[in-house]
Each structure stands twice: as structure tokens, then as C-alpha cells.
XYZ file of C-alpha atoms in Angstrom:
395
model
C 12.151 1.165 -16.523
C 9.468 -0.624 -18.566
C 6.149 0.094 -16.870
C 2.801 -1.659 -17.017
C -0.117 0.242 -18.538
C -1.696 0.533 -15.105
C 1.434 1.960 -13.470
C 1.695 4.506 -16.308
C -1.946 5.432 -15.780
C -1.377 5.677 -12.037
C 1.291 8.329 -12.585
C -0.311 10.142 -15.519
C -3.619 10.656 -13.688
C -2.099 11.563 -10.328
C -2.514 15.264 -11.026
C -6.287 14.742 -10.935
C -6.081 14.377 -7.169
C -3.322 16.932 -6.725
C -5.718 19.655 -5.613
C -6.723 17.499 -2.657
C -3.123 16.847 -1.719
C -1.129 19.020 0.620
C 2.056 19.141 -1.374
C 5.021 20.120 0.772
C 8.026 19.399 -1.363
C 11.454 20.287 -0.111
C 10.542 20.153 3.601
C 13.020 19.016 6.204
C 12.418 16.121 8.532
C 10.138 16.855 11.465
C 11.396 19.311 14.145
C 14.979 19.418 12.828
C 17.233 21.285 10.442
C 18.772 19.533 7.444
C 22.520 18.933 7.697
C 24.707 21.375 5.798
C 27.345 20.322 3.302
C 30.265 18.611 4.966
C 28.396 17.530 8.069
C 27.905 13.863 8.807
C 24.336 12.751 8.025
C 22.073 12.268 11.033
C 19.630 9.366 11.251
C 16.855 11.673 12.481
C 17.669 14.792 10.458
C 17.459 15.002 6.684
C 16.147 17.149 3.857
C 13.596 14.536 2.718
C 10.171 16.262 2.913
C 9.278 14.050 5.877
C 5.552 13.760 6.463
C 4.599 15.636 3.287
C 1.519 14.628 1.289
C 1.321 14.461 -2.485
C 0.845 12.296 -5.543
C 2.885 9.739 -7.453
C 3.715 12.119 -10.298
C 6.230 13.592 -7.831
C 8.408 10.463 -7.790
C 12.140 10.931 -8.305
C 14.691 8.316 -9.368
C 17.403 6.561 -7.376
C 20.217 8.226 -9.288
C 19.063 11.562 -7.882
C 19.934 10.468 -4.320
C 22.627 7.791 -4.794
C 26.042 9.326 -5.511
C 28.590 7.726 -7.796
C 31.075 7.490 -4.930
C 30.691 7.085 -1.201
C 30.551 4.659 1.688
C 28.776 1.364 0.973
C 25.296 0.778 2.450
C 23.651 -2.260 3.990
C 19.861 -2.433 3.944
C 17.450 -4.481 6.031
C 13.730 -4.944 5.407
C 11.405 -6.103 8.198
C 7.841 -7.038 7.211
C 5.407 -7.837 10.013
C 3.813 -10.451 7.771
C 6.095 -11.166 4.825
C 4.399 -14.274 3.458
C 1.730 -13.209 0.967
C 2.094 -12.131 -2.650
C 1.867 -8.467 -1.751
C 4.831 -8.770 0.628
C 6.846 -10.716 -1.932
C 6.193 -8.043 -4.543
C 7.102 -5.243 -2.127
C 10.456 -6.894 -1.390
C 11.126 -7.428 -5.097
C 10.437 -3.731 -5.747
C 12.873 -2.716 -3.000
C 15.523 -5.069 -4.396
C 14.909 -3.658 -7.877
C 15.338 -0.116 -6.575
C 18.438 -1.065 -4.574
C 20.003 -2.485 -7.734
C 19.944 1.036 -9.169
C 22.338 2.234 -6.445
C 25.735 0.482 -6.828
C 26.721 1.568 -3.329
C 24.057 -0.684 -1.766
C 25.911 -3.870 -0.905
C 23.079 -6.046 0.382
C 19.370 -6.252 1.206
C 18.475 -8.561 4.100
C 14.853 -9.579 4.665
C 13.042 -10.554 7.868
C 9.461 -11.878 7.756
C 7.555 -11.348 11.003
C 4.926 -13.993 10.159
C 2.163 -12.095 12.064
C 4.304 -12.412 15.226
C 4.998 -9.119 17.010
C 7.945 -10.488 18.986
C 9.563 -11.943 15.872
C 9.047 -8.660 14.035
C 10.499 -6.434 16.750
C 13.358 -8.882 17.265
C 14.109 -8.630 13.557
C 14.339 -4.845 13.841
C 16.684 -4.858 16.834
C 18.811 -7.695 15.426
C 19.440 -5.805 12.208
C 20.375 -2.725 14.205
C 22.719 -4.735 16.439
C 24.554 -5.896 13.314
C 25.110 -2.293 12.294
C 22.697 -2.299 9.346
C 22.783 1.200 7.885
C 19.176 1.418 6.678
C 16.206 -0.495 8.123
C 12.866 -0.338 6.312
C 9.968 -1.529 8.468
C 6.360 -2.525 7.761
C 5.014 -2.392 11.343
C 1.893 -4.506 10.858
C 2.451 -7.579 13.059
C 0.243 -5.855 15.637
C -0.794 -2.318 16.571
C 1.645 0.165 15.054
C 2.706 1.611 18.395
C 3.675 -1.851 19.660
C 6.633 -1.732 17.261
C 7.892 1.630 18.515
C 10.230 0.418 21.300
C 12.203 -1.659 18.789
C 12.127 1.140 16.205
C 13.450 3.618 18.760
C 16.141 1.159 19.841
C 17.272 0.712 16.243
C 17.347 4.479 15.762
C 19.353 4.970 18.940
C 21.787 2.318 17.727
C 22.507 4.507 14.685
C 20.416 2.872 11.948
C 18.324 5.021 9.631
C 14.771 3.714 10.115
C 12.011 4.465 7.622
C 8.639 2.817 8.208
C 6.298 2.218 5.314
C 2.922 0.695 4.380
C 1.666 0.687 7.996
C 1.494 3.547 10.486
C 3.918 3.121 13.417
C 2.100 5.854 15.382
C 5.294 7.621 16.376
C 6.875 10.906 15.325
C 9.200 11.379 12.383
C 12.396 13.092 13.399
C 12.032 11.828 16.965
C 11.347 8.079 16.892
C 12.475 7.370 13.322
C 13.424 9.249 10.185
C 10.121 9.045 8.278
C 6.991 7.044 7.452
C 5.993 6.498 3.794
C 2.593 5.222 2.675
C -0.680 5.912 0.978
C -3.291 7.893 2.875
C -5.669 5.076 3.926
C -8.336 7.612 4.776
C -8.128 9.117 1.285
C -8.423 5.610 -0.188
C -11.519 4.963 1.938
C -13.027 8.176 0.646
C -12.178 7.272 -2.972
C -13.770 3.830 -2.708
C -16.747 5.138 -0.771
C -17.510 7.843 -3.306
C -17.344 5.286 -6.122
C -19.816 3.027 -4.274
C -22.164 5.952 -3.672
C -22.032 6.923 -7.348
C -22.770 3.378 -8.496
C -25.657 2.693 -6.093
C -27.266 6.040 -6.818
C -30.091 7.643 -4.835
C -31.692 4.296 -4.002
C -28.597 3.261 -2.081
C -28.030 -0.232 -0.709
C -26.134 -2.362 1.767
C -22.334 -2.357 2.073
C -19.792 -4.531 3.892
C -16.095 -3.838 4.589
C -13.376 -6.505 4.776
C -10.024 -5.569 6.338
C -6.816 -7.323 7.360
C -5.654 -8.457 10.803
C -7.652 -7.335 13.832
C -6.797 -3.737 14.660
C -4.645 -3.160 11.579
C -4.377 0.623 11.250
C -4.357 0.575 7.461
C -7.800 -1.098 7.642
C -9.251 1.074 10.407
C -7.993 4.285 8.824
C -9.501 3.346 5.456
C -12.714 2.467 7.298
C -12.682 5.933 8.897
C -12.464 7.543 5.466
C -15.383 5.458 4.252
C -17.495 6.464 7.245
C -16.938 10.144 6.385
C -18.488 9.533 2.974
C -21.373 7.500 4.366
C -22.168 10.167 6.967
C -23.265 12.336 4.053
C -25.042 9.500 2.237
C -27.603 7.872 4.539
C -29.020 5.880 1.637
C -26.042 3.524 2.091
C -26.225 1.114 5.049
C -22.900 -0.168 6.355
C -23.635 -3.643 7.703
C -20.244 -4.169 9.339
C -19.527 -1.872 12.322
C -15.777 -2.411 11.935
C -13.454 -4.013 9.364
C -14.106 -7.748 9.098
C -10.909 -9.666 9.915
C -9.369 -11.629 7.021
C -5.636 -11.413 7.849
C -5.301 -10.456 4.175
C -5.582 -14.146 3.326
C -7.848 -15.220 0.411
C -8.995 -18.394 2.197
C -9.898 -16.479 5.350
C -11.597 -13.804 3.246
C -13.694 -16.486 1.567
C -14.708 -17.859 4.956
C -15.525 -14.389 6.294
C -17.580 -13.528 3.226
C -19.493 -16.806 3.467
C -20.408 -15.828 7.024
C -21.600 -12.407 5.902
C -23.703 -13.938 3.131
C -25.413 -16.227 5.628
C -26.014 -13.289 7.987
C -27.206 -10.660 5.512
C -29.640 -11.606 2.703
C -28.935 -8.435 0.713
C -25.427 -7.119 0.078
C -25.136 -4.618 -2.750
C -21.494 -3.614 -2.467
C -18.235 -4.795 -0.936
C -15.071 -2.922 -0.014
C -11.947 -5.003 0.636
C -8.628 -3.373 1.455
C -6.542 -6.101 -0.231
C -7.186 -7.282 -3.783
C -5.882 -10.831 -3.376
C -8.247 -11.295 -0.432
C -11.049 -10.010 -2.653
C -10.453 -13.053 -4.841
C -11.646 -15.083 -1.827
C -14.788 -12.953 -1.739
C -15.549 -13.966 -5.316
C -15.090 -17.638 -4.460
C -17.565 -17.271 -1.589
C -20.178 -15.907 -3.958
C -19.538 -18.659 -6.468
C -19.835 -21.323 -3.758
C -23.138 -19.817 -2.620
C -24.463 -19.612 -6.168
C -25.081 -15.884 -5.829
C -24.487 -13.061 -8.286
C -21.568 -10.749 -7.528
C -22.284 -7.144 -6.505
C -20.101 -4.028 -6.700
C -16.524 -4.536 -5.501
C -13.970 -1.841 -4.594
C -10.500 -2.978 -3.554
C -6.807 -2.769 -4.503
C -5.528 -3.970 -7.851
C -4.905 -7.683 -8.348
C -4.213 -9.443 -11.642
C -6.837 -12.151 -11.154
C -9.514 -9.502 -10.656
C -8.455 -7.591 -13.765
C -8.023 -10.587 -16.043
C -11.179 -12.418 -14.948
C -13.530 -9.462 -14.868
C -14.984 -9.764 -18.389
C -15.760 -13.463 -17.992
C -17.390 -12.933 -14.604
C -19.396 -9.976 -15.839
C -21.139 -12.195 -18.407
C -22.833 -14.206 -15.670
C -22.940 -11.516 -12.965
C -24.727 -8.506 -14.475
C -24.526 -6.366 -11.310
C -20.792 -6.943 -10.882
C -18.558 -3.911 -11.300
C -14.956 -3.456 -10.183
C -12.967 -0.448 -9.008
C -9.417 -0.538 -7.637
C -6.710 1.737 -6.312
C -3.043 0.850 -6.562
C -1.812 -1.800 -4.118
C 1.222 0.498 -3.684
C 3.743 -2.334 -3.796
C 6.099 0.434 -4.938
C 5.984 2.365 -1.641
C 9.125 0.618 -0.371
C 11.028 2.257 -3.236
C 10.089 5.657 -1.839
C 11.147 4.614 1.667
C 14.505 3.406 0.360
C 15.170 6.559 -1.677
C 14.440 8.731 1.344
C 16.779 6.663 3.520
C 19.566 6.751 0.915
C 19.219 10.531 0.610
C 19.529 10.819 4.385
C 22.548 8.499 4.545
C 24.501 10.598 2.061
C 23.265 13.948 3.354
C 21.396 14.697 0.161
C 17.919 15.981 -0.602
C 14.725 14.127 -1.563
C 11.587 16.222 -2.232
C 9.256 13.241 -2.760
C 6.066 13.132 -0.691
C 5.902 10.672 2.175
C 2.131 10.112 2.013
C 0.286 9.544 -1.279
C -3.315 10.282 -2.107
C -4.482 7.438 -4.356
C -7.596 7.738 -6.491
C -9.450 5.016 -8.391
C -7.202 3.938 -11.271
C -9.120 0.887 -12.565
C -12.894 1.151 -13.103
C -15.049 -1.260 -15.072
C -17.768 1.402 -15.408
C -15.342 3.920 -16.875
C -16.735 6.720 -14.702
C -13.645 7.419 -12.559
C -11.584 10.202 -14.195
C -8.514 8.880 -16.010
C -9.194 5.253 -15.103
C -8.714 2.205 -17.311
C -10.899 -0.893 -17.719
C -9.929 -4.204 -16.062
C -9.114 -5.772 -19.427
C -6.586 -3.014 -20.041
C -5.052 -3.468 -16.582
C -4.690 -7.244 -16.952
C -1.153 -8.613 -17.286
C -1.834 -11.717 -19.427
C 1.654 -13.173 -19.020
C 1.778 -12.666 -15.248
C 0.338 -14.944 -12.543
C -3.066 -14.281 -10.947
C -1.613 -12.766 -7.793
C 0.613 -10.251 -9.570
C -0.079 -6.550 -9.068
C -0.924 -4.629 -12.270
C 0.258 -1.293 -10.827
C 3.683 -2.643 -9.871
C 6.759 -0.796 -11.113
C 8.534 -4.107 -11.719
C 9.404 -4.930 -15.304
C 7.839 -7.905 -17.085
C 11.064 -9.877 -16.621
C 11.161 -9.033 -12.906
C 7.537 -10.121 -12.495
C 8.268 -13.406 -14.251
C 11.330 -14.034 -12.096
C 9.380 -13.256 -8.911
C 6.544 -15.679 -9.499
C 8.336 -18.492 -11.338
């Protein structure tokens, strides 16, 4: 696989956060024993290190879990949103990974469009059709609101792996596993970078999240608050994540409101890089100089940083991976379970700063190095897609 510079850096520097990770490779799925050779695989029992925490340098490859012969597999993907560039990239990564397993016959996609009923209906409909593997992003509402449909799909015999949003259930009981970043760890990473940049004088900080109540936003916010509890020189102006629905236009509107409410904002954390592009537009419309920005990687942020820095001297950028690749992990775990194999990959990933315009984050690269000049603005520099796959996705 041809990797971007940023995805290579993501993996090569992962060991820097390995000490903070609880690495439990080779664990069995929660509260169950792995099936022995010759037994039929169980959709709640598998040797897949369910719930383990680690870093991306522990990735395996599809050929390690997909046999050369066996029953064919059908895969379904249900995304509670499914309309933005992040969702499109996630699906493309899953399709790319599926293509590496010849036994996977099809990948069917259901976009929930922010509608909980449509999302849960998509889950149960796929299960009713006998879909072997169902990968779910349960973010059309609170994670637990998806659980009845997830349980129903599991009871129907589908292997269900949730990813990229916490379903608030129990692996090995309600579903096979849940794969994601640790949002709290990300909040800590961004918060520590902000603290380092503002120094002892401190300053004012705002936090922009996704949909109201989105766990990935609130959990990242919780991590940030842990850092700020030890750094009273930083004032958090927003008592909870500001709602943007991960939409750049809504982020621009929300940021414009914050700028009218607070005369001094020294730093911004946004949990979605494409939405952060809306933040920049709000500043430009207000004729104000950009402050510090910590978010997830986005090609427009990387490629435009140097030009913006020329006219915004206080502007600095730090990003963590947007983890569009996490669906690959979810799929590999499900495939291993289907065939009764083993997958030692972590389920939860601790992600450190990988792109830093100040160059102070260990192992990070500068935005100009992360930029994909031949890719569109809303591409993700840390994607594991090849250049040809990126071009096909956005053209």
C-alpha cells in the first residue's frame, strides 16, 4: 500500500505514546472464551483482543485474517451521518480493505443522515437480509439509543462491530467489539499542546464539537478538562462542546457567534478538521487574526497554513489523525471472528499530535509536509488510501 507522508509518520511515531497505552494484545472478546479449532465461529466470541488499548504501530494486514478458502462474506456499513467528506473517506477505506479479502462478496452502505430511526432501521434491515458482518458508526444520536437495533442484529446472527462512536454497550454481550480512538486521550493531547503554546500567561479557549450530545465530542471535552484542571491560567469559555454537526457552514456560524460574544479568544479546539475550515472563514469574515487551532487533520488546513500564517502571526496549527482508517480495523476484527481466526490488534487507539506547525510535538511534521497537493481540500492527509484511491473518491 502506498502511504501518505502523514500516515507513515502516524505509524512511525506511535511508539512515542506507547507507554501511555494499555497494550493487551492477544486478548479474547469480553467475558468469553475464543472458539477452538473446528468449532463454528460465534458472533460474540472471538480471539480479537476486544476492548484492548494500543497504538497504530500494532496494525496487522487483511491477509493475516482472511483465508485463501472459505465461505463468502457479505458486509454492511451503517453510518449515522454518512454525508460528509469524513464519512465518504471512511467508506472508501473499508471498501479498499475489503478488496484485499477475495472472500468478501459485497459491501452495502446505509447513510443515517442524522436520523436515529433511519440509522437503526438500516442496522436491522441488513441483519434481516442475513448480512454476515455489520459495521456501525452509532452517531445519529446518543450511542445507547442504537443498542436495541445492535442487539437485534447480533441476535439475528450478524457479527456487529461498532466503530468511531461509542455505542455504550458491552463487547461480548451486545456486540462483538467497538473500535475507535480514545477521545479522552485526544482531548488531553490537544489540551497539552494548547497549554504549551500559551505558556504561563495562559489565555481564553473555546471548544467546537459535533452534534448535540455526541459522545466523541463530550469524551474529548472531558479529556481537555482534565488538562485544564491543572492549568488554571487557561480559561475555557464554552462550558460544553459547541454544536456544529460537523458541518463547515454551521461551524462558521457558531464561530461567528463566539467571536461576537467573546472579545478575546486565544485558542480553539475543534474535533473535526473540515469543520475547522469554517472557523477560519468566520475569522476572515470578521477581519480578525487567527489564533491557535488544534483539530483533526484536513488537507485544506495543511495546504493553506503557510499562506495564512503570513497574515496571521499568532496562528499555529496542531492536528491528530482523523482516523478515517478505523473502519479497516473494525472489518479485520470481524473477518477474523467470522473465520474463527485471531486478531491481536488493539480496539482503542491513543492518538498523539502528528502535525504541528511549531514543530514542538515529538515526531510531528509541519503542515506543508502533510499537505497532499494533488488531492482536494477536504481530503484527509493521514488516510491509508492510495493517491489513485483518493483521486477516484473525490473526482
